[in-house]
Amino acid sequence: MQMINAFEGASAAQSLPTDLKERIARRSRLLGPAYRLFYREPLHIVRGAGVWLYDVQGRKYLDAYNNVPVVGHCHQEVVAALTNQAAILNTHTRYVHDAVLNYAENLLQHFPQELSHVMFTCTGSEANDLGMRIAKHSTGGTGFVVSSFAYHGATEAVSALSPSLGYNLGPAPAHVRLVPPPDAYRGSSDVGQAFAAGVKAAVDDLAKHGHRVAGLLFDTVFSSDGILTHPIGMIDAAVDVVRAAGGLYMADEVQAGFARTGETFWGFQRHGRIPDIVSMGKPMGNGHPIAGLVMRPDIVAGFAKASRYFNTFGGNPVSSQVAQAVLTVIERDGLQAQVTQVGAYLVQRLKQLATRNECIGDVRGAGLYIGVDMVKDRQSKTPSPQIADAVVNGLRERGVLISACGAGANVLKIRPPLVFENKHVDILLDTLDETLASVAN
Ligand code: PMP
């Protein structure tokens, strides 16, 4: 499967420095052919601090891409939480321990009170996988509806709900229906109604083929679909449709969660509807693998009678202390408010840049999850993956890291750690300005 911003293997390796070429060869010898590296000239990063990454030669790169190190790379308090607890005890959730309970309590305080149970996993994929099992159990349905370029994870079950992986070029599995995401830039004028109509057709078609709908699952900022965040409320009618058919609204917050969207702590809160199930992961442990699933108690009650749940590493004392430290830093340092302010400044500067660059079709996003839609021309809005690729690699050459997303591989994905400041926006935008000037408009 072709990946956006992927390093294209052996043929591209010829022009690389010998050291890097040897490492890449070793990597493919050992890890096999399914892995991908980023960039035309892949990076060999050896150290990180705050919003900066350092390569093996000591060159520093501004990280405007990585959302996992949400409070900054190698944050001292997170590292201390990890090492302190690792030196005392690390077991699992089959023994009573306060760390997992304290964290669960603090995490749940960030949710509406209806969503009062949390279950821990290690990855977002596992969280969505568990969500699917619980949704099927709770509704008696077997069908799922997802957006047409969604990514929800790597297990057998959730890769079936991840069309951006490509289904090995075959059709979607029989229990899955894909719907166009709510796209205010290229879609119809009433995005919410169009999205709901797609969901209704999908739900009906599933039923016709023997799959009552269990859930509508989407990333609340539609990141792999190209970062689709507006208008507010665009998902509401679709949620009504799926609930009327007996299915659940499953919000994937693996990308959008933990204050990234600025104005709200979770992406779903921007649109106002309370999901039945929420999955989260990535930034939860600032790089340490912890993820989870939050839900209403009634939804998991039947599942718990029929099945038990255990995840060897999910919610262990070390992970819980790490995740607690991350949450503490987000709260204490006022990162949500910072994201709102810095995100607004970033959008303002991008819009200024757009006035001078015809290839910028649209600037959109929420908080510090920003997409810049690169087009051949504004009239046709035809996606330009070539320009996006040239910009991503041109920035990388100049020491700034972003990537691209969307079904057309043409949306610049700007998604830095939340400790990004206005001065970092200035570096990013000045470098982008210079890069755009060197890329054919
Ligand atoms: N959901 C979304 C929206 C994601 O972006 C990802 C990871 N890119 C996942 C789920 C899966 O998370 P993980 O890689 O931790 O399994």
Short mmCIF file of C-alpha atoms and ligand atoms in Angstrom, two decimals:
data_model
loop_
_atom_site.label_atom_id
_atom_site.label_comp_id
_atom_site.label_asym_id
_atom_site.label_seq_id
_atom_site.Cartn_x
_atom_site.Cartn_y
_atom_site.Cartn_z
CA MET A 1 0.00 0.00 0.00
CA GLN A 2 1.30 3.43 -1.00
CA MET A 3 1.82 5.67 2.02
CA ILE A 4 1.75 9.46 2.02
CA ASN A 5 5.21 10.99 2.52
CA ALA A 6 6.87 7.58 2.28
CA PHE A 7 10.52 7.04 1.46
CA GLU A 8 10.52 5.06 -1.77
CA GLY A 9 13.04 2.33 -0.97
CA ALA A 10 16.07 1.14 -2.86
CA SER A 11 15.85 3.30 -5.98
CA ALA A 12 15.74 6.48 -3.91
CA ALA A 13 18.57 5.31 -1.65
CA GLN A 14 21.31 5.74 -4.27
CA SER A 15 21.86 9.42 -3.62
CA LEU A 16 21.88 9.14 0.20
CA PRO A 17 24.93 9.37 2.46
CA THR A 18 26.63 5.96 2.86
CA ASP A 19 25.86 5.66 6.60
CA LEU A 20 22.17 6.24 6.08
CA LYS A 21 22.08 3.91 3.08
CA GLU A 22 23.62 1.13 5.15
CA ARG A 23 21.17 1.63 8.00
CA ILE A 24 18.21 1.59 5.64
CA ALA A 25 19.48 -1.64 4.06
CA ARG A 26 19.93 -3.17 7.53
CA ARG A 27 16.46 -2.06 8.49
CA SER A 28 14.78 -3.67 5.52
CA ARG A 29 16.89 -6.83 5.99
CA LEU A 30 15.71 -7.12 9.60
CA LEU A 31 12.22 -5.57 9.64
CA GLY A 32 11.10 -6.69 6.20
CA PRO A 33 9.24 -4.87 3.46
CA ALA A 34 6.03 -3.70 5.18
CA TYR A 35 7.59 -0.80 7.13
CA ARG A 36 7.84 2.71 5.70
CA LEU A 37 10.15 5.60 6.51
CA PHE A 38 9.18 9.25 6.13
CA TYR A 39 10.77 11.71 3.66
CA ARG A 40 12.81 11.48 0.48
CA GLU A 41 15.85 11.62 2.71
CA PRO A 42 14.85 9.66 5.83
CA LEU A 43 15.75 11.06 9.23
CA HIS A 44 18.00 9.43 11.79
CA ILE A 45 16.82 11.08 14.99
CA VAL A 46 18.66 10.32 18.22
CA ARG A 47 17.37 12.84 20.77
CA GLY A 48 14.35 15.00 21.53
CA ALA A 49 13.62 17.90 23.89
CA GLY A 50 10.45 20.00 23.98
CA VAL A 51 9.48 20.80 20.38
CA TRP A 52 12.91 19.93 19.00
CA LEU A 53 14.35 16.75 17.53
CA TYR A 54 18.08 16.20 16.93
CA ASP A 55 19.59 13.96 14.28
CA VAL A 56 22.71 11.86 14.51
CA GLN A 57 24.83 14.78 13.23
CA GLY A 58 23.42 17.09 15.89
CA ARG A 59 21.24 19.06 13.48
CA LYS A 60 18.00 20.20 15.08
CA TYR A 61 14.53 20.03 13.58
CA LEU A 62 11.43 21.88 14.69
CA ASP A 63 8.79 19.23 15.34
CA ALA A 64 5.48 20.47 13.96
CA TYR A 65 4.27 16.94 13.29
CA ASN A 66 4.34 14.68 16.33
CA ASN A 67 1.22 14.67 18.49
CA VAL A 68 2.31 11.82 20.75
CA PRO A 69 4.84 13.85 22.80
CA VAL A 70 1.96 16.11 23.73
CA VAL A 71 3.77 17.90 26.57
CA GLY A 72 7.05 17.93 24.63
CA HIS A 73 9.70 15.34 23.91
CA CYS A 74 11.25 13.75 27.00
CA HIS A 75 9.37 15.93 29.49
CA GLN A 76 11.24 15.64 32.78
CA GLU A 77 8.19 15.11 34.98
CA VAL A 78 6.90 12.34 32.74
CA VAL A 79 10.32 10.68 32.70
CA ALA A 80 10.51 10.98 36.51
CA ALA A 81 7.04 9.46 36.94
CA LEU A 82 8.11 6.56 34.76
CA THR A 83 11.44 5.86 36.42
CA ASN A 84 10.15 6.36 39.99
CA GLN A 85 7.30 3.89 39.58
CA ALA A 86 9.43 1.44 37.58
CA ALA A 87 11.83 1.34 40.53
CA ILE A 88 9.03 0.50 43.00
CA LEU A 89 6.58 -1.85 41.30
CA ASN A 90 5.16 -2.73 37.92
CA THR A 91 2.47 -5.40 37.86
CA HIS A 92 -1.01 -5.36 36.29
CA THR A 93 -4.67 -4.66 36.98
CA ARG A 94 -5.31 -8.00 38.71
CA TYR A 95 -3.90 -6.56 41.92
CA VAL A 96 -5.44 -3.57 43.66
CA HIS A 97 -3.34 -0.46 43.06
CA ASP A 98 -4.11 3.20 43.62
CA ALA A 99 -2.25 4.55 40.58
CA VAL A 100 -4.75 3.18 38.06
CA LEU A 101 -7.70 4.32 40.19
CA ASN A 102 -6.35 7.82 40.74
CA TYR A 103 -5.66 8.20 37.05
CA ALA A 104 -9.07 6.80 36.07
CA GLU A 105 -10.74 9.27 38.43
CA ASN A 106 -8.81 12.24 37.06
CA LEU A 107 -9.28 11.20 33.44
CA LEU A 108 -13.04 10.68 33.86
CA GLN A 109 -13.34 14.18 35.29
CA HIS A 110 -12.62 15.41 31.78
CA PHE A 111 -15.70 13.59 30.42
CA PRO A 112 -19.41 14.28 30.65
CA GLN A 113 -20.74 12.42 33.70
CA GLU A 114 -22.65 9.88 31.57
CA LEU A 115 -19.31 8.45 30.44
CA SER A 116 -18.17 7.04 33.74
CA HIS A 117 -16.26 3.81 33.03
CA VAL A 118 -12.76 3.54 31.61
CA MET A 119 -10.91 0.43 30.43
CA PHE A 120 -7.19 0.51 29.66
CA THR A 121 -5.25 -0.86 26.71
CA CYS A 122 -1.77 -0.22 25.31
CA THR A 123 -2.65 1.06 21.85
CA GLY A 124 -5.40 2.93 20.06
CA SER A 125 -5.94 -0.12 17.85
CA GLU A 126 -6.71 -2.27 20.88
CA ALA A 127 -9.03 0.41 22.26
CA ASN A 128 -11.03 0.51 19.01
CA ASP A 129 -10.98 -3.28 18.79
CA LEU A 130 -12.43 -3.52 22.29
CA GLY A 131 -14.94 -0.82 21.39
CA MET A 132 -16.11 -2.91 18.44
CA ARG A 133 -16.61 -5.97 20.65
CA ILE A 134 -18.55 -3.98 23.23
CA ALA A 135 -20.66 -2.24 20.57
CA LYS A 136 -21.56 -5.54 18.93
CA HIS A 137 -22.50 -7.00 22.28
CA SER A 138 -24.50 -4.00 23.41
CA THR A 139 -26.48 -3.53 20.18
CA GLY A 140 -26.70 -7.08 18.81
CA GLY A 141 -25.60 -5.58 15.50
CA THR A 142 -22.56 -6.54 13.46
CA GLY A 143 -22.21 -3.69 10.96
CA PHE A 144 -19.95 -0.64 11.14
CA VAL A 145 -19.93 2.63 9.25
CA VAL A 146 -16.70 4.62 8.84
CA SER A 147 -15.51 7.51 6.70
CA SER A 148 -14.07 6.70 3.29
CA PHE A 149 -10.40 7.37 4.15
CA ALA A 150 -10.51 6.46 7.84
CA TYR A 151 -7.74 4.94 9.92
CA HIS A 152 -8.69 3.23 13.16
CA GLY A 153 -5.83 0.83 13.74
CA ALA A 154 -3.85 -2.26 12.92
CA THR A 155 -5.62 -5.33 14.34
CA GLU A 156 -7.56 -7.66 12.03
CA ALA A 157 -10.87 -6.18 13.23
CA VAL A 158 -9.99 -2.49 13.09
CA SER A 159 -7.93 -2.69 9.91
CA ALA A 160 -11.26 -3.72 8.33
CA LEU A 161 -12.51 -0.29 9.46
CA SER A 162 -9.42 1.47 8.06
CA PRO A 163 -9.94 2.03 4.32
CA SER A 164 -6.88 4.30 4.19
CA LEU A 165 -4.84 1.09 4.50
CA GLY A 166 -6.23 0.00 1.14
CA TYR A 167 -8.02 -3.35 1.78
CA ASN A 168 -5.28 -4.89 -0.37
CA LEU A 169 -7.00 -3.23 -3.31
CA GLY A 170 -10.18 -5.30 -2.79
CA PRO A 171 -13.65 -4.08 -1.74
CA ALA A 172 -14.60 -3.19 1.85
CA PRO A 173 -15.51 -6.24 3.99
CA ALA A 174 -19.22 -7.21 4.00
CA HIS A 175 -19.93 -5.80 7.49
CA VAL A 176 -18.36 -2.40 6.72
CA ARG A 177 -19.72 0.57 4.79
CA LEU A 178 -17.71 3.64 3.83
CA VAL A 179 -19.30 7.07 3.73
CA PRO A 180 -17.96 10.36 2.37
CA PRO A 181 -16.69 12.44 5.31
CA PRO A 182 -18.24 15.86 6.01
CA ASP A 183 -16.10 18.04 3.76
CA ALA A 184 -17.04 21.72 3.85
CA TYR A 185 -14.38 22.66 1.27
CA ARG A 186 -15.23 20.28 -1.55
CA GLY A 187 -18.54 18.82 -0.37
CA SER A 188 -22.14 19.99 -0.57
CA SER A 189 -23.32 23.23 1.00
CA ASP A 190 -25.12 21.37 3.83
CA VAL A 191 -22.28 19.16 4.99
CA GLY A 192 -24.10 17.77 8.01
CA GLN A 193 -27.13 16.66 5.99
CA ALA A 194 -24.92 15.16 3.29
CA PHE A 195 -22.93 13.22 5.89
CA ALA A 196 -26.16 12.00 7.53
CA ALA A 197 -27.58 10.96 4.15
CA GLY A 198 -24.44 8.90 3.50
CA VAL A 199 -24.74 7.26 6.92
CA LYS A 200 -28.44 6.53 6.35
CA ALA A 201 -27.73 4.87 3.00
CA ALA A 202 -24.92 2.86 4.60
CA VAL A 203 -27.04 1.73 7.55
CA ASP A 204 -29.88 0.69 5.21
CA ASP A 205 -27.56 -1.17 2.89
CA LEU A 206 -25.92 -3.01 5.79
CA ALA A 207 -29.37 -4.07 7.04
CA LYS A 208 -30.35 -5.21 3.56
CA HIS A 209 -27.31 -7.47 3.57
CA GLY A 210 -27.95 -8.95 7.00
CA HIS A 211 -25.79 -6.63 9.13
CA ARG A 212 -27.71 -4.49 11.57
CA VAL A 213 -25.53 -1.50 12.44
CA ALA A 214 -23.50 -1.74 15.66
CA GLY A 215 -21.72 1.58 15.37
CA LEU A 216 -20.76 4.68 13.47
CA LEU A 217 -17.06 5.17 14.23
CA PHE A 218 -15.18 8.29 13.23
CA ASP A 219 -12.15 10.32 14.20
CA THR A 220 -13.63 13.55 15.55
CA VAL A 221 -11.27 15.70 13.44
CA PHE A 222 -11.33 13.31 10.45
CA SER A 223 -7.55 13.51 10.33
CA SER A 224 -6.73 10.83 7.74
CA ASP A 225 -9.64 12.11 5.59
CA GLY A 226 -7.83 15.45 5.36
CA ILE A 227 -8.56 17.25 8.70
CA LEU A 228 -12.25 18.17 8.52
CA THR A 229 -13.31 20.21 11.51
CA HIS A 230 -16.07 22.57 10.46
CA PRO A 231 -18.88 23.51 10.64
CA ILE A 232 -19.58 22.86 14.30
CA GLY A 233 -22.42 20.36 14.64
CA MET A 234 -21.78 18.73 11.26
CA ILE A 235 -21.93 15.23 12.77
CA ASP A 236 -25.16 15.65 14.72
CA ALA A 237 -27.68 14.46 12.13
CA ALA A 238 -25.52 11.41 11.34
CA VAL A 239 -25.41 10.49 15.03
CA ASP A 240 -29.21 10.68 15.11
CA VAL A 241 -29.41 8.36 12.11
CA VAL A 242 -27.19 5.69 13.61
CA ARG A 243 -28.92 5.81 16.99
CA ALA A 244 -32.35 5.57 15.39
CA ALA A 245 -31.13 2.37 13.72
CA GLY A 246 -30.01 0.95 17.09
CA GLY A 247 -26.28 1.60 16.62
CA LEU A 248 -23.79 3.48 18.78
CA TYR A 249 -21.86 6.69 18.21
CA MET A 250 -18.22 5.74 18.68
CA ALA A 251 -15.82 8.69 18.84
CA ASP A 252 -12.17 7.98 18.02
CA GLU A 253 -10.15 10.53 20.01
CA VAL A 254 -6.78 8.89 19.38
CA GLN A 255 -5.81 11.92 17.27
CA ALA A 256 -8.06 14.70 18.55
CA GLY A 257 -8.04 14.07 22.30
CA PHE A 258 -6.16 15.57 25.27
CA ALA A 259 -6.65 19.29 24.56
CA ARG A 260 -5.34 19.21 20.98
CA THR A 261 -8.41 20.99 19.63
CA GLY A 262 -7.92 23.87 22.07
CA GLU A 263 -11.42 25.09 22.67
CA THR A 264 -12.42 21.68 24.10
CA PHE A 265 -10.51 18.84 25.74
CA TRP A 266 -11.96 16.23 23.34
CA GLY A 267 -12.78 16.67 19.67
CA PHE A 268 -16.33 15.37 20.14
CA GLN A 269 -17.12 18.22 22.54
CA ARG A 270 -16.77 20.75 19.72
CA HIS A 271 -19.83 19.25 18.05
CA GLY A 272 -21.91 18.95 21.18
CA ARG A 273 -23.12 15.35 20.98
CA ILE A 274 -22.04 12.90 23.68
CA PRO A 275 -20.70 9.65 22.22
CA ASP A 276 -21.62 6.21 23.58
CA ILE A 277 -18.00 5.04 23.41
CA VAL A 278 -14.77 7.07 23.20
CA SER A 279 -11.38 5.60 22.30
CA MET A 280 -8.11 7.38 23.06
CA GLY A 281 -4.38 6.71 22.92
CA LYS A 282 -1.36 8.30 21.25
CA PRO A 283 -0.69 11.41 23.44
CA MET A 284 -2.06 9.76 26.59
CA GLY A 285 1.42 8.61 27.74
CA ASN A 286 3.58 11.16 25.85
CA GLY A 287 5.23 8.23 24.04
CA HIS A 288 4.70 5.50 26.63
CA PRO A 289 2.13 2.97 25.35
CA ILE A 290 -1.12 3.55 27.17
CA ALA A 291 -4.55 3.91 25.59
CA GLY A 292 -8.12 3.38 26.65
CA LEU A 293 -11.83 3.28 26.14
CA VAL A 294 -14.45 5.33 27.99
CA MET A 295 -18.15 4.48 27.87
CA ARG A 296 -21.49 4.60 29.58
CA PRO A 297 -21.92 1.86 32.23
CA ASP A 298 -25.05 0.39 30.61
CA ILE A 299 -23.14 -0.21 27.38
CA VAL A 300 -20.52 -2.41 28.99
CA ALA A 301 -22.80 -4.19 31.51
CA GLY A 302 -23.92 -7.00 29.19
CA PHE A 303 -20.44 -7.47 27.78
CA ALA A 304 -19.04 -7.84 31.30
CA LYS A 305 -21.57 -10.57 32.12
CA ALA A 306 -20.68 -12.53 29.03
CA SER A 307 -16.95 -11.88 29.00
CA ARG A 308 -14.13 -10.77 31.23
CA TYR A 309 -11.46 -8.25 30.34
CA PHE A 310 -7.76 -8.35 31.01
CA ASN A 311 -4.89 -6.64 29.24
CA THR A 312 -1.50 -7.66 30.60
CA PHE A 313 0.08 -4.23 30.26
CA GLY A 314 -2.91 -1.91 29.93
CA GLY A 315 -3.29 0.28 33.03
CA ASN A 316 -0.23 -1.09 34.85
CA PRO A 317 1.22 1.06 37.65
CA VAL A 318 4.00 2.54 35.52
CA SER A 319 1.65 3.41 32.63
CA SER A 320 -0.85 4.89 35.05
CA GLN A 321 1.77 7.11 36.70
CA VAL A 322 3.07 8.22 33.33
CA ALA A 323 -0.42 9.06 32.04
CA GLN A 324 -1.18 10.89 35.27
CA ALA A 325 1.97 13.00 34.89
CA VAL A 326 0.94 13.90 31.32
CA LEU A 327 -2.54 14.92 32.46
CA THR A 328 -1.11 16.92 35.36
CA VAL A 329 1.21 18.86 33.05
CA ILE A 330 -1.60 19.58 30.55
CA GLU A 331 -3.81 20.90 33.35
CA ARG A 332 -1.24 22.74 35.45
CA ASP A 333 0.53 24.42 32.54
CA GLY A 334 -2.74 25.58 30.98
CA LEU A 335 -1.92 23.87 27.69
CA GLN A 336 -5.51 23.87 26.44
CA ALA A 337 -5.63 27.68 26.57
CA GLN A 338 -2.15 27.88 25.05
CA VAL A 339 -3.24 25.64 22.18
CA THR A 340 -6.22 27.91 21.45
CA GLN A 341 -4.03 31.00 21.34
CA VAL A 342 -1.10 29.52 19.40
CA GLY A 343 -3.45 27.66 17.04
CA ALA A 344 -5.28 30.90 16.21
CA TYR A 345 -1.96 32.64 15.51
CA LEU A 346 -0.87 29.74 13.30
CA VAL A 347 -4.10 29.91 11.26
CA GLN A 348 -3.81 33.70 10.96
CA ARG A 349 -0.27 33.46 9.59
CA LEU A 350 -1.23 30.62 7.24
CA LYS A 351 -4.13 32.66 5.89
CA GLN A 352 -1.77 35.58 5.30
CA LEU A 353 0.52 33.25 3.39
CA ALA A 354 -2.46 32.00 1.37
CA THR A 355 -3.07 35.51 0.04
CA ARG A 356 0.29 35.25 -1.76
CA ASN A 357 0.13 31.58 -2.78
CA GLU A 358 -2.54 30.38 -5.19
CA CYS A 359 -1.66 26.75 -4.39
CA ILE A 360 -3.11 27.09 -0.87
CA GLY A 361 -6.77 26.24 -1.42
CA ASP A 362 -7.94 26.07 2.18
CA VAL A 363 -6.64 26.49 5.72
CA ARG A 364 -8.67 24.65 8.34
CA GLY A 365 -8.51 22.85 11.64
CA ALA A 366 -8.99 23.23 15.35
CA GLY A 367 -6.45 24.20 17.99
CA LEU A 368 -3.11 22.71 16.99
CA TYR A 369 -4.51 20.28 14.42
CA ILE A 370 -4.25 22.26 11.22
CA GLY A 371 -4.64 21.24 7.59
CA VAL A 372 -3.49 23.24 4.57
CA ASP A 373 -5.19 22.00 1.41
CA MET A 374 -2.78 22.28 -1.53
CA VAL A 375 -4.47 22.62 -4.91
CA LYS A 376 -3.52 22.94 -8.59
CA ASP A 377 -5.75 26.02 -8.73
CA ARG A 378 -8.40 27.53 -6.52
CA GLN A 379 -11.08 27.40 -9.17
CA SER A 380 -11.06 23.64 -9.68
CA LYS A 381 -9.81 22.80 -6.15
CA THR A 382 -7.98 19.87 -7.73
CA PRO A 383 -5.72 18.33 -5.08
CA SER A 384 -1.99 18.72 -5.66
CA PRO A 385 -0.14 15.88 -3.95
CA GLN A 386 2.98 16.97 -5.89
CA ILE A 387 3.05 20.40 -4.28
CA ALA A 388 2.25 18.92 -0.85
CA ASP A 389 5.11 16.44 -1.25
CA ALA A 390 7.51 19.16 -2.38
CA VAL A 391 6.55 21.33 0.59
CA VAL A 392 6.86 18.51 3.15
CA ASN A 393 10.30 17.56 1.84
CA GLY A 394 11.37 21.17 1.31
CA LEU A 395 10.54 21.95 4.94
CA ARG A 396 12.40 18.86 6.10
CA GLU A 397 15.51 20.00 4.19
CA ARG A 398 15.19 23.36 5.95
CA GLY A 399 14.81 21.78 9.42
CA VAL A 400 11.04 21.76 9.99
CA LEU A 401 8.95 18.59 10.23
CA ILE A 402 5.36 18.21 9.07
CA SER A 403 3.60 15.60 6.92
CA ALA A 404 0.57 15.28 4.64
CA CYS A 405 -2.78 13.52 4.78
CA GLY A 406 -6.12 13.16 3.01
CA ALA A 407 -7.40 10.84 0.30
CA GLY A 408 -5.66 13.09 -2.25
CA ALA A 409 -2.37 13.13 -0.25
CA ASN A 410 -2.48 16.91 -0.63
CA VAL A 411 -3.30 18.30 2.81
CA LEU A 412 -0.34 19.54 4.83
CA LYS A 413 -0.70 18.09 8.31
CA ILE A 414 0.50 20.47 11.02
CA ARG A 415 0.12 18.82 14.41
CA PRO A 416 2.93 19.80 16.79
CA PRO A 417 3.38 18.98 20.46
CA LEU A 418 1.00 21.17 22.49
CA VAL A 419 3.90 23.11 24.01
CA PHE A 420 4.40 24.83 20.65
CA GLU A 421 4.62 28.62 21.05
CA ASN A 422 4.16 31.65 18.80
CA LYS A 423 7.92 31.86 18.27
CA HIS A 424 7.82 28.31 16.87
CA VAL A 425 4.91 29.28 14.61
CA ASP A 426 7.13 32.08 13.27
CA ILE A 427 9.94 29.65 12.45
CA LEU A 428 7.48 27.28 10.80
CA LEU A 429 5.78 30.01 8.75
CA ASP A 430 8.97 31.79 7.70
CA THR A 431 10.37 28.46 6.54
CA LEU A 432 7.11 27.57 4.78
CA ASP A 433 7.14 30.93 3.03
CA GLU A 434 10.68 30.30 1.79
CA THR A 435 9.81 26.73 0.78
CA LEU A 436 6.71 27.77 -1.15
CA ALA A 437 8.75 30.35 -3.01
CA SER A 438 11.05 27.57 -4.20
CA VAL A 439 8.19 25.23 -5.20
CA ALA A 440 6.53 25.94 -8.55
CA ASN A 441 3.20 27.59 -7.86
N1 PMP B 1 -7.28 5.78 15.57
C1 PMP B 1 -6.72 6.83 14.95
C2 PMP B 1 -7.58 7.97 14.54
C3 PMP B 1 -5.35 6.84 14.70
O1 PMP B 1 -4.79 7.87 14.07
C4 PMP B 1 -4.55 5.74 15.11
C5 PMP B 1 -3.05 5.71 14.89
N2 PMP B 1 -2.56 6.45 13.86
C6 PMP B 1 -5.18 4.66 15.74
C7 PMP B 1 -6.54 4.72 15.97
C8 PMP B 1 -4.41 3.45 16.16
O2 PMP B 1 -3.59 3.72 17.24
P1 PMP B 1 -2.30 2.82 17.54
O3 PMP B 1 -1.31 3.06 16.45
O4 PMP B 1 -1.86 3.28 18.90
O5 PMP B 1 -2.76 1.40 17.58
#
